[in-house]
Amino acid sequence: MIALYDRETIDEMPEPKTKDSCDVKRFFYPLVKGESTQYIENAKTTIALLSVNDILLPVTINEKEYENAYVSSLFSHYISYAIEELYLLKQPILEKGLTYLMKSVGSFLKQTGIDKVVYVNNWLFSTNLQIDLTSTQIKRIVEFLTKKFPEHMIVFRSLSDYLHEDLISSFKENGFKELVSRQVYIAKPWNQLKKRQREHIKKDERQLIQHGYEQIEDIEPTEENMEQIKELYNQLYIGKYSNFNPLFTTAFYRHCMENELFKFIGISKDGKMLGCIGYWNRNGVMTTPILGYRVDLGNKLGLYRVLSNLIYQEGERHGLIGHWSSGASDFKMNRGAVSSLEYSMIYNDHLSFKRRMGVGLLRVLCNQIGIKLLRNKNL
C-alpha cells in the first residue's frame, strides 16, 4: 500500500508499526498540521507524509520559492548559495567570471521551473539520513508521485557515494539522474585511525580541560536554553556562513527538546553556554543539524575543536557512523574522515523537454566542472 497524508488527512493515517516510522510521525506531525515557517523560518513548503508499506517518508512540495533555504530549493542550493561560496576558491578573477555565469544560468533555470519539486525523505536539514529502499519500492514511489504531481520533479537529497552506493544504483535503475551537491566527510571509527589522526583527536579532547570548559551532558528544555542554542546556531550558520542555511525558530527547538528528538550537549564556562550540538541518528548513521558557538570569541578558545570532538565521542560511544557534513576539509581529514561526493537523485522523465533542460544544464556544470573544483580545492 502507498498513500500520502497531508494536513487534512494525517489524522486518518494508521499508526506506524516500526520505530523509524514512529520517529518520522513524532517529528513531522506538528509541521504537517501547521506551517513549515513556524519551525524553519526560511523554508516555505508544504509538508506531507508518504507511507510505503511500513515505511514513512517526509515529503516537501515546492513551486517557485527561490528565496528558501537550500534544503527546499534547488535554485538556492545550486545558484544563490553557490555564488556566496565562490570566495573559497581564493581566485578573484575566476570568482567574478563564475558569478556572472551562475547568475545567467539562474535566470534560465527559473524559466524551466527548477523549484517545482517534490522532495522525498526531506527532513529539511543540511543532511538527510537515509533509510533502505528497494528498487521495487522506489518504482512504486515514482509511479504514485508522478500521477499525483505530474508537473513536479521528484528529488531525493543527501545520497553519498561512500555510504549509499547500492541505493544510488537502485535509483538509477528507476530512471533517476545523479546531480552532485557537495563534498562531505564521513568519520572512521577509532580502531581504523592512523597514529597521527588519533593524536589530533586526543589534542581536541584535552581542549575541554585546558580552557576550563564544563560539559553539559543533557541541556534542559528551558526557554532560556532554547534561546541560547538558537543564538549560537545563528551566529555560526546564518551570521558567518549563509542566510540560505535553515533558520530554525524557537518553536523548532522547543519541539525537538521537549520531545527528545535530538540529543543536545553543550559546553559552558562561568555559567555561560559558549557552544552546543544537537544530533540525531538513523539507520546506524548520526548527523548534527544543530552546531553553534560564540563566533565572536574567535578561534583561539578552541570551541569548534571541542564541539567536533564531542560529536566524534558520541559516535564512538554509541557505535554510530559519524556524518560530518561539508566544510573544514583539512580539519576533518586530519582526524581520519573520508571524503565523499554527495548527490541529489532526480527523476524528471515525465516532464517536457523544456522542463528537463534545467537539470540537464546543472548536471553538465556540476557533475563535470563542479566535481573537479570540489576535489581539487577540497571544498
Short mmCIF file of N, CA, C and O in Angstrom, two decimals, residues 178-308:
data_model
loop_
_atom_site.label_atom_id
_atom_site.label_comp_id
_atom_site.label_asym_id
_atom_site.label_seq_id
_atom_site.Cartn_x
_atom_site.Cartn_y
_atom_site.Cartn_z
N GLU A 178 21.78 11.44 -11.31
CA GLU A 178 22.51 11.99 -10.18
C GLU A 178 22.97 13.41 -10.49
O GLU A 178 23.38 13.72 -11.62
N LEU A 179 22.87 14.27 -9.48
CA LEU A 179 23.34 15.65 -9.58
C LEU A 179 24.18 15.93 -8.34
O LEU A 179 23.66 15.94 -7.23
N VAL A 180 25.49 16.10 -8.52
CA VAL A 180 26.37 16.27 -7.37
C VAL A 180 25.98 17.55 -6.62
O VAL A 180 25.64 18.57 -7.21
N SER A 181 25.99 17.47 -5.29
CA SER A 181 25.57 18.62 -4.48
C SER A 181 26.72 19.20 -3.66
O SER A 181 26.84 20.42 -3.54
N ARG A 182 27.58 18.37 -3.10
CA ARG A 182 28.67 18.88 -2.27
C ARG A 182 29.62 17.73 -1.94
O ARG A 182 29.32 16.55 -2.24
N GLN A 183 30.72 18.03 -1.32
CA GLN A 183 31.64 17.03 -0.81
C GLN A 183 31.48 16.96 0.71
O GLN A 183 31.56 17.99 1.38
N VAL A 184 31.23 15.76 1.21
CA VAL A 184 31.01 15.59 2.65
C VAL A 184 32.09 14.68 3.23
O VAL A 184 32.87 14.07 2.49
N TYR A 185 32.11 14.59 4.55
CA TYR A 185 33.16 13.85 5.23
C TYR A 185 32.55 12.88 6.24
O TYR A 185 31.70 13.25 7.05
N ILE A 186 33.00 11.63 6.15
CA ILE A 186 32.46 10.55 6.98
C ILE A 186 33.55 10.08 7.94
O ILE A 186 34.66 9.74 7.52
N ALA A 187 33.22 10.08 9.22
CA ALA A 187 34.21 9.72 10.24
C ALA A 187 34.51 8.22 10.21
O ALA A 187 33.65 7.39 9.94
N LYS A 188 35.75 7.88 10.52
CA LYS A 188 36.15 6.50 10.70
C LYS A 188 36.17 6.17 12.19
O LYS A 188 36.46 7.04 13.03
N PRO A 189 35.89 4.91 12.56
CA PRO A 189 35.98 4.53 13.98
C PRO A 189 37.43 4.57 14.46
O PRO A 189 38.38 4.50 13.65
N TRP A 190 37.60 4.66 15.75
CA TRP A 190 38.92 4.80 16.38
C TRP A 190 39.88 3.71 15.95
O TRP A 190 41.06 3.98 15.68
N ASN A 191 39.41 2.47 15.85
CA ASN A 191 40.30 1.35 15.54
C ASN A 191 40.78 1.35 14.08
O ASN A 191 41.61 0.54 13.70
N GLN A 192 40.26 2.27 13.26
CA GLN A 192 40.72 2.36 11.87
C GLN A 192 41.59 3.60 11.62
O GLN A 192 42.04 3.83 10.51
N LEU A 193 41.83 4.36 12.67
CA LEU A 193 42.60 5.60 12.51
C LEU A 193 44.10 5.35 12.59
O LEU A 193 44.56 4.44 13.28
N LYS A 194 44.85 6.18 11.90
CA LYS A 194 46.31 6.15 12.00
C LYS A 194 46.76 6.89 13.26
O LYS A 194 45.99 7.65 13.85
N LYS A 195 48.00 6.68 13.62
CA LYS A 195 48.53 7.28 14.85
C LYS A 195 48.38 8.79 14.86
O LYS A 195 47.94 9.39 15.85
N ARG A 196 48.73 9.45 13.76
CA ARG A 196 48.67 10.91 13.70
C ARG A 196 47.23 11.41 13.82
O ARG A 196 46.97 12.44 14.46
N GLN A 197 46.31 10.70 13.23
CA GLN A 197 44.89 11.08 13.31
C GLN A 197 44.37 10.95 14.74
O GLN A 197 43.62 11.81 15.22
N ARG A 198 44.81 9.90 15.44
CA ARG A 198 44.41 9.73 16.84
C ARG A 198 44.98 10.85 17.71
O ARG A 198 44.33 11.33 18.64
N GLU A 199 46.19 11.28 17.39
CA GLU A 199 46.82 12.36 18.17
C GLU A 199 46.03 13.66 18.05
O GLU A 199 45.85 14.39 19.03
N HIS A 200 45.54 13.94 16.86
CA HIS A 200 44.71 15.14 16.67
C HIS A 200 43.46 15.07 17.55
O HIS A 200 43.08 16.07 18.19
N ILE A 201 42.83 13.92 17.57
CA ILE A 201 41.60 13.76 18.35
C ILE A 201 41.89 13.86 19.85
O ILE A 201 41.12 14.48 20.60
N LYS A 202 42.99 13.30 20.29
CA LYS A 202 43.36 13.40 21.70
C LYS A 202 43.63 14.86 22.10
O LYS A 202 43.25 15.29 23.19
N LYS A 203 44.28 15.60 21.22
CA LYS A 203 44.53 17.02 21.50
C LYS A 203 43.22 17.79 21.58
O LYS A 203 43.06 18.68 22.43
N ASP A 204 42.28 17.47 20.69
CA ASP A 204 40.97 18.12 20.74
C ASP A 204 40.28 17.84 22.07
O ASP A 204 39.67 18.73 22.67
N GLU A 205 40.40 16.60 22.53
CA GLU A 205 39.74 16.20 23.78
C GLU A 205 40.31 16.98 24.97
O GLU A 205 39.58 17.35 25.89
N ARG A 206 41.61 17.26 24.92
CA ARG A 206 42.24 17.97 26.03
C ARG A 206 41.85 19.46 26.07
O ARG A 206 42.01 20.12 27.10
N GLN A 207 41.34 19.98 24.96
CA GLN A 207 40.94 21.38 24.91
C GLN A 207 39.86 21.70 25.94
O GLN A 207 39.82 22.80 26.48
N LEU A 208 39.02 20.74 26.22
CA LEU A 208 37.93 20.95 27.18
C LEU A 208 38.48 21.35 28.55
O LEU A 208 38.00 22.31 29.18
N ILE A 209 39.50 20.63 28.98
CA ILE A 209 40.10 20.90 30.30
C ILE A 209 41.00 22.13 30.24
O ILE A 209 40.97 22.99 31.14
N GLN A 210 41.79 22.24 29.17
CA GLN A 210 42.74 23.35 29.07
C GLN A 210 42.07 24.72 29.11
O GLN A 210 42.60 25.67 29.68
N HIS A 211 40.87 24.80 28.55
CA HIS A 211 40.17 26.09 28.53
C HIS A 211 39.18 26.23 29.68
O HIS A 211 38.48 27.25 29.77
N GLY A 212 39.14 25.23 30.55
CA GLY A 212 38.27 25.33 31.71
C GLY A 212 36.78 25.23 31.40
O GLY A 212 35.94 25.80 32.10
N TYR A 213 36.44 24.50 30.34
CA TYR A 213 35.04 24.36 29.96
C TYR A 213 34.37 23.25 30.77
O TYR A 213 35.02 22.27 31.18
N GLU A 214 33.09 23.38 30.95
CA GLU A 214 32.28 22.32 31.54
C GLU A 214 31.35 21.77 30.48
O GLU A 214 30.78 22.52 29.69
N GLN A 215 31.20 20.45 30.48
CA GLN A 215 30.31 19.82 29.51
C GLN A 215 28.91 19.69 30.10
O GLN A 215 28.74 19.19 31.21
N ILE A 216 27.92 20.14 29.35
CA ILE A 216 26.52 19.99 29.76
C ILE A 216 25.99 18.77 29.01
O ILE A 216 25.71 18.82 27.81
N GLU A 217 25.88 17.66 29.71
CA GLU A 217 25.59 16.39 29.06
C GLU A 217 24.21 16.38 28.39
O GLU A 217 24.05 15.92 27.27
N ASP A 218 23.20 16.85 29.07
CA ASP A 218 21.85 16.94 28.50
C ASP A 218 21.30 18.33 28.83
O ASP A 218 20.97 18.61 29.98
N ILE A 219 21.21 19.16 27.81
CA ILE A 219 20.73 20.53 28.04
C ILE A 219 19.23 20.49 28.36
O ILE A 219 18.44 19.90 27.62
N GLU A 220 18.84 21.09 29.45
CA GLU A 220 17.44 21.09 29.87
C GLU A 220 16.60 21.96 28.93
O GLU A 220 17.05 23.01 28.47
N PRO A 221 15.35 21.54 28.67
CA PRO A 221 14.49 22.27 27.73
C PRO A 221 13.82 23.49 28.34
O PRO A 221 12.59 23.60 28.39
N THR A 222 14.62 24.44 28.80
CA THR A 222 14.07 25.69 29.32
C THR A 222 14.04 26.73 28.21
O THR A 222 14.79 26.62 27.22
N GLU A 223 13.20 27.72 28.35
CA GLU A 223 13.11 28.78 27.34
C GLU A 223 14.45 29.49 27.18
O GLU A 223 14.87 29.84 26.07
N GLU A 224 15.14 29.71 28.29
CA GLU A 224 16.44 30.37 28.24
C GLU A 224 17.44 29.56 27.43
O GLU A 224 18.17 30.10 26.59
N ASN A 225 17.47 28.24 27.67
CA ASN A 225 18.40 27.39 26.92
C ASN A 225 18.05 27.34 25.44
O ASN A 225 18.94 27.33 24.57
N MET A 226 16.75 27.28 25.13
CA MET A 226 16.34 27.26 23.72
C MET A 226 16.82 28.51 23.00
O MET A 226 17.31 28.45 21.87
N GLU A 227 16.66 29.66 23.64
CA GLU A 227 17.09 30.91 23.03
C GLU A 227 18.61 30.97 22.87
O GLU A 227 19.12 31.49 21.87
N GLN A 228 19.33 30.42 23.86
CA GLN A 228 20.79 30.40 23.76
C GLN A 228 21.26 29.52 22.61
O GLN A 228 22.16 29.89 21.85
N ILE A 229 20.66 28.33 22.49
CA ILE A 229 21.03 27.42 21.40
C ILE A 229 20.73 28.06 20.05
O ILE A 229 21.54 28.01 19.11
N LYS A 230 19.56 28.68 19.96
CA LYS A 230 19.17 29.37 18.73
C LYS A 230 20.19 30.45 18.35
O LYS A 230 20.62 30.54 17.20
N GLU A 231 20.60 31.24 19.32
CA GLU A 231 21.55 32.31 19.08
C GLU A 231 22.91 31.77 18.66
O GLU A 231 23.55 32.29 17.73
N LEU A 232 23.38 30.70 19.31
CA LEU A 232 24.68 30.12 18.98
C LEU A 232 24.68 29.54 17.57
O LEU A 232 25.64 29.72 16.80
N TYR A 233 23.62 28.82 17.22
CA TYR A 233 23.50 28.27 15.86
C TYR A 233 23.47 29.40 14.84
O TYR A 233 24.15 29.36 13.81
N ASN A 234 22.66 30.43 15.12
CA ASN A 234 22.52 31.54 14.16
C ASN A 234 23.84 32.30 13.97
O ASN A 234 24.13 32.75 12.86
N GLN A 235 24.60 32.44 15.03
CA GLN A 235 25.90 33.11 14.90
C GLN A 235 26.78 32.41 13.87
O GLN A 235 27.45 33.06 13.06
N LEU A 236 26.76 31.08 13.92
CA LEU A 236 27.64 30.32 13.03
C LEU A 236 27.03 30.14 11.64
O LEU A 236 27.61 30.58 10.63
N TYR A 237 25.87 29.50 11.56
CA TYR A 237 25.35 29.07 10.27
C TYR A 237 24.66 30.17 9.47
O TYR A 237 24.64 30.13 8.24
N ILE A 238 24.08 31.15 10.17
CA ILE A 238 23.44 32.25 9.46
C ILE A 238 24.40 33.45 9.36
O ILE A 238 24.66 33.96 8.28
N GLY A 239 24.93 33.89 10.50
CA GLY A 239 25.79 35.06 10.52
C GLY A 239 27.11 34.86 9.80
O GLY A 239 27.52 35.69 8.97
N LYS A 240 27.80 33.75 10.09
CA LYS A 240 29.12 33.53 9.49
C LYS A 240 29.02 32.93 8.09
O LYS A 240 29.80 33.28 7.20
N TYR A 241 28.07 32.02 7.89
CA TYR A 241 28.01 31.29 6.62
C TYR A 241 27.01 31.87 5.64
O TYR A 241 27.37 32.59 4.73
N SER A 242 25.72 31.59 5.81
CA SER A 242 24.78 32.00 4.77
C SER A 242 23.34 32.06 5.26
O SER A 242 22.90 31.21 6.05
N ASN A 243 22.60 33.03 4.73
CA ASN A 243 21.16 33.12 5.00
C ASN A 243 20.38 32.01 4.32
O ASN A 243 19.17 31.86 4.57
N PHE A 244 21.05 31.24 3.49
CA PHE A 244 20.37 30.14 2.81
C PHE A 244 20.49 28.82 3.58
O PHE A 244 20.00 27.78 3.12
N ASN A 245 21.13 28.85 4.75
CA ASN A 245 21.06 27.71 5.67
C ASN A 245 19.71 27.76 6.38
O ASN A 245 19.10 28.82 6.50
N PRO A 246 19.22 26.62 6.88
CA PRO A 246 17.93 26.62 7.58
C PRO A 246 17.97 27.53 8.80
O PRO A 246 18.90 27.46 9.60
N LEU A 247 16.95 28.38 8.92
CA LEU A 247 16.83 29.29 10.06
C LEU A 247 15.75 28.74 10.99
O LEU A 247 14.56 28.99 10.80
N PHE A 248 16.18 27.97 11.99
CA PHE A 248 15.24 27.32 12.90
C PHE A 248 14.68 28.33 13.90
O PHE A 248 15.39 29.19 14.41
N THR A 249 13.40 28.18 14.20
CA THR A 249 12.74 29.09 15.13
C THR A 249 12.78 28.51 16.55
O THR A 249 13.12 27.34 16.76
N THR A 250 12.38 29.33 17.51
CA THR A 250 12.30 28.86 18.89
C THR A 250 11.33 27.69 18.99
O THR A 250 11.56 26.74 19.75
N ALA A 251 10.25 27.73 18.21
CA ALA A 251 9.27 26.64 18.22
C ALA A 251 9.91 25.32 17.79
O ALA A 251 9.58 24.25 18.32
N PHE A 252 10.85 25.39 16.84
CA PHE A 252 11.56 24.19 16.41
C PHE A 252 12.38 23.61 17.56
O PHE A 252 12.33 22.40 17.83
N TYR A 253 13.13 24.46 18.24
CA TYR A 253 13.97 23.97 19.34
C TYR A 253 13.10 23.43 20.48
O TYR A 253 13.43 22.40 21.09
N ARG A 254 11.98 24.09 20.73
CA ARG A 254 11.08 23.61 21.77
C ARG A 254 10.54 22.21 21.41
O ARG A 254 10.51 21.31 22.25
N HIS A 255 10.13 22.06 20.18
CA HIS A 255 9.62 20.77 19.70
C HIS A 255 10.67 19.67 19.85
O HIS A 255 10.38 18.58 20.35
N CYS A 256 11.90 19.95 19.42
CA CYS A 256 12.97 18.95 19.47
C CYS A 256 13.37 18.61 20.90
O CYS A 256 13.63 17.43 21.22
N MET A 257 13.43 19.61 21.77
CA MET A 257 13.90 19.39 23.14
C MET A 257 12.83 18.73 24.01
O MET A 257 13.10 17.77 24.73
N GLU A 258 11.61 19.22 23.93
CA GLU A 258 10.55 18.68 24.78
C GLU A 258 10.19 17.26 24.39
O GLU A 258 9.77 16.46 25.24
N ASN A 259 10.34 16.92 23.12
CA ASN A 259 10.01 15.57 22.65
C ASN A 259 11.24 14.68 22.49
O ASN A 259 11.14 13.57 21.97
N GLU A 260 12.40 15.19 22.93
CA GLU A 260 13.66 14.44 22.90
C GLU A 260 13.95 13.86 21.52
O GLU A 260 14.32 12.70 21.37
N LEU A 261 13.78 14.69 20.49
CA LEU A 261 14.02 14.27 19.13
C LEU A 261 15.50 14.33 18.77
O LEU A 261 15.98 13.58 17.92
N PHE A 262 16.23 15.25 19.39
CA PHE A 262 17.68 15.35 19.26
C PHE A 262 18.29 15.15 20.64
O PHE A 262 17.63 15.34 21.66
N LYS A 263 19.56 14.81 20.65
CA LYS A 263 20.33 14.87 21.89
C LYS A 263 21.14 16.16 21.84
O LYS A 263 21.94 16.37 20.93
N PHE A 264 20.91 17.02 22.82
CA PHE A 264 21.62 18.30 22.90
C PHE A 264 22.69 18.25 23.97
O PHE A 264 22.43 17.86 25.11
N ILE A 265 23.90 18.63 23.59
CA ILE A 265 25.04 18.70 24.52
C ILE A 265 25.66 20.09 24.39
O ILE A 265 25.76 20.63 23.28
N GLY A 266 26.07 20.67 25.50
CA GLY A 266 26.65 21.99 25.45
C GLY A 266 27.97 22.08 26.18
O GLY A 266 28.38 21.15 26.89
N ILE A 267 28.67 23.17 25.99
CA ILE A 267 29.86 23.48 26.79
C ILE A 267 29.68 24.89 27.35
O ILE A 267 29.16 25.78 26.68
N SER A 268 30.11 25.05 28.59
CA SER A 268 29.93 26.34 29.25
C SER A 268 31.18 26.72 30.03
O SER A 268 32.06 25.88 30.29
N LYS A 269 31.25 27.99 30.39
CA LYS A 269 32.31 28.48 31.25
C LYS A 269 31.73 29.62 32.08
O LYS A 269 31.06 30.50 31.56
N ASP A 270 32.01 29.55 33.38
CA ASP A 270 31.50 30.55 34.31
C ASP A 270 29.98 30.68 34.20
O ASP A 270 29.41 31.78 34.27
N GLY A 271 29.32 29.54 33.99
CA GLY A 271 27.87 29.52 33.96
C GLY A 271 27.24 29.98 32.66
O GLY A 271 26.01 30.05 32.55
N LYS A 272 28.04 30.29 31.63
CA LYS A 272 27.51 30.77 30.36
C LYS A 272 27.76 29.74 29.27
O LYS A 272 28.88 29.25 29.11
N MET A 273 26.71 29.40 28.53
CA MET A 273 26.84 28.45 27.44
C MET A 273 27.59 29.11 26.28
O MET A 273 27.20 30.15 25.78
N LEU A 274 28.68 28.47 25.86
CA LEU A 274 29.51 29.01 24.78
C LEU A 274 29.36 28.24 23.47
O LEU A 274 29.72 28.75 22.41
N GLY A 275 28.86 27.02 23.55
CA GLY A 275 28.71 26.22 22.35
C GLY A 275 27.75 25.07 22.59
O GLY A 275 27.49 24.69 23.75
N CYS A 276 27.22 24.49 21.52
CA CYS A 276 26.28 23.37 21.67
C CYS A 276 26.22 22.56 20.39
O CYS A 276 26.57 23.04 19.30
N ILE A 277 25.79 21.33 20.53
CA ILE A 277 25.47 20.47 19.40
C ILE A 277 24.11 19.83 19.65
O ILE A 277 23.69 19.65 20.79
N GLY A 278 23.43 19.53 18.56
CA GLY A 278 22.18 18.76 18.63
C GLY A 278 22.22 17.74 17.52
O GLY A 278 22.25 18.09 16.34
N TYR A 279 22.27 16.46 17.89
CA TYR A 279 22.41 15.43 16.85
C TYR A 279 21.28 14.41 16.94
O TYR A 279 20.58 14.29 17.93
N TRP A 280 21.12 13.67 15.84
CA TRP A 280 20.16 12.57 15.80
C TRP A 280 20.78 11.46 14.97
O TRP A 280 21.81 11.64 14.31
N ASN A 281 20.19 10.29 15.00
CA ASN A 281 20.73 9.18 14.23
C ASN A 281 19.61 8.36 13.61
O ASN A 281 18.48 8.33 14.10
N ARG A 282 19.97 7.70 12.53
CA ARG A 282 19.02 6.86 11.81
C ARG A 282 19.79 5.82 11.02
O ARG A 282 20.77 6.14 10.36
N ASN A 283 19.37 4.60 11.12
CA ASN A 283 19.96 3.53 10.31
C ASN A 283 21.47 3.42 10.51
O ASN A 283 22.23 3.16 9.58
N GLY A 284 21.92 3.67 11.77
CA GLY A 284 23.32 3.49 12.11
C GLY A 284 24.22 4.67 11.79
O GLY A 284 25.45 4.58 11.95
N VAL A 285 23.63 5.78 11.33
CA VAL A 285 24.41 6.97 10.98
C VAL A 285 23.91 8.14 11.83
O VAL A 285 22.72 8.29 12.04
N MET A 286 24.84 8.97 12.30
CA MET A 286 24.46 10.16 13.05
C MET A 286 24.89 11.41 12.31
O MET A 286 25.90 11.41 11.58
N THR A 287 24.12 12.48 12.48
CA THR A 287 24.49 13.77 11.92
C THR A 287 24.05 14.86 12.88
O THR A 287 23.21 14.62 13.76
N THR A 288 24.60 16.04 12.71
CA THR A 288 24.42 17.12 13.69
C THR A 288 23.82 18.35 13.01
O THR A 288 24.56 19.26 12.59
N PRO A 289 22.50 18.41 12.89
CA PRO A 289 21.88 19.58 12.27
C PRO A 289 22.12 20.87 13.05
O PRO A 289 22.14 21.96 12.47
N ILE A 290 22.30 20.73 14.39
CA ILE A 290 22.49 21.91 15.22
C ILE A 290 23.92 21.91 15.77
O ILE A 290 24.31 21.01 16.51
N LEU A 291 24.67 22.91 15.36
CA LEU A 291 26.00 23.15 15.90
C LEU A 291 26.19 24.65 15.95
O LEU A 291 25.96 25.34 14.94
N GLY A 292 26.58 25.15 17.10
CA GLY A 292 26.77 26.59 17.20
C GLY A 292 27.72 26.95 18.32
O GLY A 292 27.90 26.17 19.27
N TYR A 293 28.35 28.08 18.20
CA TYR A 293 29.24 28.55 19.26
C TYR A 293 29.44 30.05 19.13
O TYR A 293 29.02 30.67 18.13
N ARG A 294 30.09 30.64 20.12
CA ARG A 294 30.33 32.07 20.15
C ARG A 294 31.40 32.44 19.12
O ARG A 294 32.59 32.50 19.42
N VAL A 295 30.96 32.67 17.91
CA VAL A 295 31.87 33.02 16.83
C VAL A 295 32.65 34.30 17.15
O VAL A 295 33.82 34.44 16.79
N ASP A 296 32.00 35.20 17.88
CA ASP A 296 32.63 36.49 18.18
C ASP A 296 33.85 36.37 19.09
O ASP A 296 34.64 37.31 19.20
N LEU A 297 34.03 35.19 19.70
CA LEU A 297 35.18 34.99 20.59
C LEU A 297 36.43 34.54 19.83
O LEU A 297 37.51 34.42 20.42
N GLY A 298 36.29 34.28 18.53
CA GLY A 298 37.45 33.89 17.73
C GLY A 298 37.79 32.41 17.86
O GLY A 298 37.11 31.63 18.53
N ASN A 299 38.89 32.02 17.21
CA ASN A 299 39.28 30.60 17.15
C ASN A 299 40.21 30.16 18.28
O ASN A 299 40.42 28.96 18.49
N LYS A 300 40.80 31.11 18.99
CA LYS A 300 41.81 30.75 19.98
C LYS A 300 41.26 29.95 21.17
O LYS A 300 42.02 29.27 21.86
N LEU A 301 39.97 30.03 21.39
CA LEU A 301 39.38 29.32 22.54
C LEU A 301 39.02 27.88 22.21
O LEU A 301 38.51 27.17 23.07
N GLY A 302 39.24 27.46 20.97
CA GLY A 302 39.08 26.05 20.61
C GLY A 302 37.65 25.53 20.66
O GLY A 302 37.45 24.31 20.80
N LEU A 303 36.67 26.39 20.52
CA LEU A 303 35.27 25.95 20.67
C LEU A 303 34.88 24.95 19.58
O LEU A 303 34.23 23.94 19.87
N TYR A 304 35.27 25.22 18.34
CA TYR A 304 34.92 24.29 17.26
C TYR A 304 35.59 22.94 17.48
O TYR A 304 34.99 21.88 17.27
N ARG A 305 36.84 22.95 17.93
CA ARG A 305 37.56 21.69 18.17
C ARG A 305 36.88 20.88 19.27
O ARG A 305 36.72 19.65 19.15
N VAL A 306 36.46 21.55 20.33
CA VAL A 306 35.81 20.85 21.44
C VAL A 306 34.48 20.26 20.99
O VAL A 306 34.18 19.10 21.28
N LEU A 307 33.68 21.04 20.29
CA LEU A 307 32.38 20.55 19.84
C LEU A 307 32.52 19.40 18.84
O LEU A 307 31.78 18.41 18.89
N SER A 308 33.48 19.52 17.94
CA SER A 308 33.72 18.45 16.97
C SER A 308 34.13 17.17 17.67
O SER A 308 33.73 16.06 17.28
#
